[in-house]
Amino acid sequence: MDRRTFLNAGIGAVALGSAGYARQTQEDSRIEVILDEPGAIIAPEIYGHFVEHLGGVVYDGIWVGENSTIANIGGLRKSLIDALKRVKPGMIRWPGGCFADQYDWRDGVGPRDKRPRRTNFWVDDGAWPANANRKGPQSYDPNAFGTAEFVHFCEQTGAQPYFAANLRSLPAEELYRWLEYCNSPAGTTTWSDVRSADGHPEPINVKYWGVGNESWGCGGEFDPEDYASELRRYSAWMPKYGVDLRVIGSGPNDNEYSWTRRCFSKLARDGHVHGIWGWAAHHYAWNTTGKSKAEWNSGKGDALHFDAEQYYSILRSADETEAIIEGHWEVMAEHDPQHHVKLVVDEWGAWYAAGTEPFAEALLGQQNTMRDAVVAGLTLDIFNRHAEKVGMASVAQLVNCLQSLFLAHEDKFCLTPTYHVFDMYVAHQGGQSIRTMVSAPHVSYSWNGVPASLRGLSSSASLKGKTLTLTVTNPLIDTVRETEIVLRGGKIQAVSGQMLSASDVHAHNSFESPNAVEPKRLLNARSRFTLPAASVTQLEIALG
Ligand code: AHR
């Protein structure tokens, strides 16, 4: 279809809301979808989640207990299971995070009433709200939620389990024993008998095993060469039980390319580069320029109250994910030119200052606005565009912590704008990534007096048979964008979709007002769109 036919095709009248800022309209953007340049399949595991024993994630968030008056399935919060199932979680990573390198898996198996209580890794964190009960399960873990309960949660939601094994404070033998508990055939080992008594007679066949977490920091403060040696020692002779084990090494923070380079050089010297399947990178978005721990904590912005500069600085930080993926991929190629090892972005999301926790024990809990929906749209688009590089990813964290999909406390529950973005992106899972070319002027703004810029529009596309899914994020805080969509190598037959936007970019859902931000369906949409400021759109295009 040429440009004239497109323009004649009319306007899909879908302008919704404003962002609480002066409105302008810009008519200078265009998205070309290059159908004859297909890329890799988008792994469902890119749409993964992260569950750590941190604040209100596990206790109250997921685990309410079998005797609770809150609707539950074997102690797991039912409303959360129902909603999570809908967004088809490809994978769930557990039990941490920093918690993982202090966790003894044996504490969380066997009869629940006999399990030990242990001090949680996060007990001394500086971000606890002053009125939090510091003696509850968030500080002293009763271990009611252990391996069998987590696996039950994965089964209920259809996710693959991804375990983060303790490297800092347990020997390699414990990793083998945990594997034995999970994967050894029924009736063959003492641990398989314990598993059976825990409700899983058949092997769980856990495939994804991380060795340590942030091993450059809370995971042991290793230097890269020492970590690479440990990674090899822990993973070289793991018992397989017929499972295609996928070992994930603890990769870099942000753009710390030297961690990747030095670890891969050491793994290459030891002939173990292909002993791993994935390389975990973490990247959080925050709007502090400070690098020291103190500046980092004091400089973080508020989740609910922000101006345009703070808005853009978070988006810009999230958008750096693309350069980080490309940068580490290039470095990994120095010792893995065929790219057998995939990137696993197993912690991503926006991280704000304390103060908007859904309840006092939800350490690192924060509210989630339309800004976070835009962060999610930008980030998931990046993963889709780099489907050949990103094997898995998980947003931090599932519930009540950082950029959550859910807020849950006692009998109160709500979905966040980030949840709705995951819901809108479901159709990308398992699709073939298709190249898009976006033409839109960059956004210019200043951050702490320094000029900065951000892409003016983001998109990604995937194809399943004759159905094209196109997602588009307009990051402009105050500007509605008129956009034309042009297909190269195909014709549009029909377009439908959904759009997430709000009259104010600070809009969010809460226990009192759970439906303040919700997507709206686009009916009889066309190829020319009005994208509201700070919005995320999903289009399903039937090809002729
Ligand atoms: O997600 C919170 C923490 O952030 C994780 O425990 C850790 O891995 C990261 O630093």
XYZ file of N, CA, C and O and ligand atoms in Angstrom, residues 50 52 54 93 95-100 121-122 213-214 216 218 253 282 284 286 293 296 346-348 351 364 396-397 401-402, ligand 1:
134
model
N 9.752 -12.199 38.540
C 10.776 -12.382 39.567
C 10.108 -12.357 40.941
O 9.370 -11.421 41.264
N 11.072 -12.752 44.915
C 12.127 -12.846 45.932
C 11.490 -12.789 47.310
O 10.448 -12.128 47.496
N 11.364 -10.947 49.771
C 11.721 -9.545 50.043
C 10.424 -8.803 50.347
O 9.510 -8.773 49.510
N 11.395 -16.483 38.222
C 12.694 -16.660 38.892
C 12.500 -16.546 40.400
O 11.799 -15.657 40.883
N 14.660 -17.968 44.406
C 14.043 -17.200 45.505
C 14.649 -15.800 45.641
O 14.294 -15.080 46.561
N 15.551 -15.400 44.815
C 16.108 -14.044 44.814
C 16.895 -13.900 43.553
O 16.939 -14.840 42.749
N 17.514 -12.770 43.355
C 17.850 -11.676 44.222
C 18.935 -11.999 45.275
O 19.473 -13.102 45.382
N 19.252 -10.916 45.979
C 20.264 -11.042 47.034
C 19.891 -12.130 48.036
O 20.768 -12.784 48.616
N 18.611 -12.341 48.254
C 18.168 -13.371 49.199
C 18.706 -14.749 48.812
O 19.006 -15.576 49.683
N 18.838 -14.993 47.505
C 19.194 -16.335 47.025
C 20.543 -16.794 47.565
O 20.736 -17.984 47.865
N 17.472 -12.056 54.557
C 18.594 -11.237 54.073
C 18.328 -9.738 54.242
O 19.223 -8.959 54.538
N 17.059 -9.316 54.033
C 16.740 -7.888 53.959
C 16.443 -7.266 55.326
O 16.047 -6.098 55.399
N 23.757 -14.791 42.292
C 23.040 -13.581 41.863
C 23.929 -12.380 42.157
O 24.482 -12.273 43.248
N 24.064 -11.518 41.186
C 24.889 -10.317 41.356
C 26.171 -10.685 42.097
O 26.480 -10.131 43.168
N 29.028 -9.930 41.636
C 29.945 -8.789 41.780
C 29.576 -7.971 43.021
O 30.314 -7.082 43.434
N 26.118 -8.357 46.184
C 25.599 -9.126 47.328
C 25.821 -10.626 47.161
O 25.746 -11.381 48.135
N 26.080 -5.785 35.988
C 25.146 -4.728 36.315
C 25.240 -3.707 35.177
O 26.347 -3.334 34.764
N 21.510 -7.279 34.800
C 20.496 -6.533 35.555
C 20.557 -5.061 35.178
O 21.633 -4.488 35.084
N 18.231 -1.623 36.268
C 17.083 -0.893 36.817
C 17.092 0.535 36.283
O 18.153 1.090 35.985
N 16.423 4.342 37.219
C 16.185 5.316 38.285
C 16.667 6.670 37.825
O 17.395 6.781 36.837
N 26.630 4.607 46.782
C 25.449 3.999 47.387
C 24.574 5.086 48.047
O 23.356 5.092 47.895
N 22.897 7.202 45.542
C 21.929 6.362 44.845
C 20.630 6.280 45.647
O 19.537 6.413 45.117
N 17.400 -10.732 33.853
C 16.483 -11.286 34.859
C 16.168 -10.342 36.017
O 15.558 -10.767 37.001
N 16.545 -9.080 35.891
C 16.013 -8.053 36.794
C 15.955 -6.749 36.013
O 16.988 -6.220 35.591
N 14.761 -6.254 35.776
C 14.599 -4.940 35.149
C 13.364 -4.265 35.731
O 12.466 -4.945 36.232
N 12.852 1.892 39.709
C 13.107 1.804 41.148
C 13.046 3.212 41.733
O 13.856 4.062 41.383
N 10.605 -1.975 49.799
C 10.839 -1.666 48.373
C 9.560 -1.726 47.534
O 9.617 -1.843 46.317
N 11.249 -6.921 37.759
C 11.393 -6.935 39.216
C 10.392 -5.949 39.824
O 10.453 -4.772 39.511
N 9.551 -6.500 40.698
C 9.266 -7.902 40.981
C 7.769 -8.113 40.821
O 7.034 -7.162 40.622
N 6.547 -5.039 45.083
C 7.969 -4.694 45.149
C 8.432 -4.109 43.817
O 8.244 -4.727 42.770
N 9.015 -2.928 43.858
C 9.533 -2.256 42.653
C 8.452 -2.235 41.566
O 7.295 -1.960 41.860
O 15.190 -6.637 43.244
C 15.789 -6.180 44.406
C 17.284 -6.461 44.440
O 17.933 -5.745 43.430
C 17.684 -7.888 44.178
O 17.620 -8.677 45.311
C 19.109 -7.750 43.728
O 19.520 -8.788 42.888
C 19.129 -6.396 43.066
O 20.200 -5.626 43.480
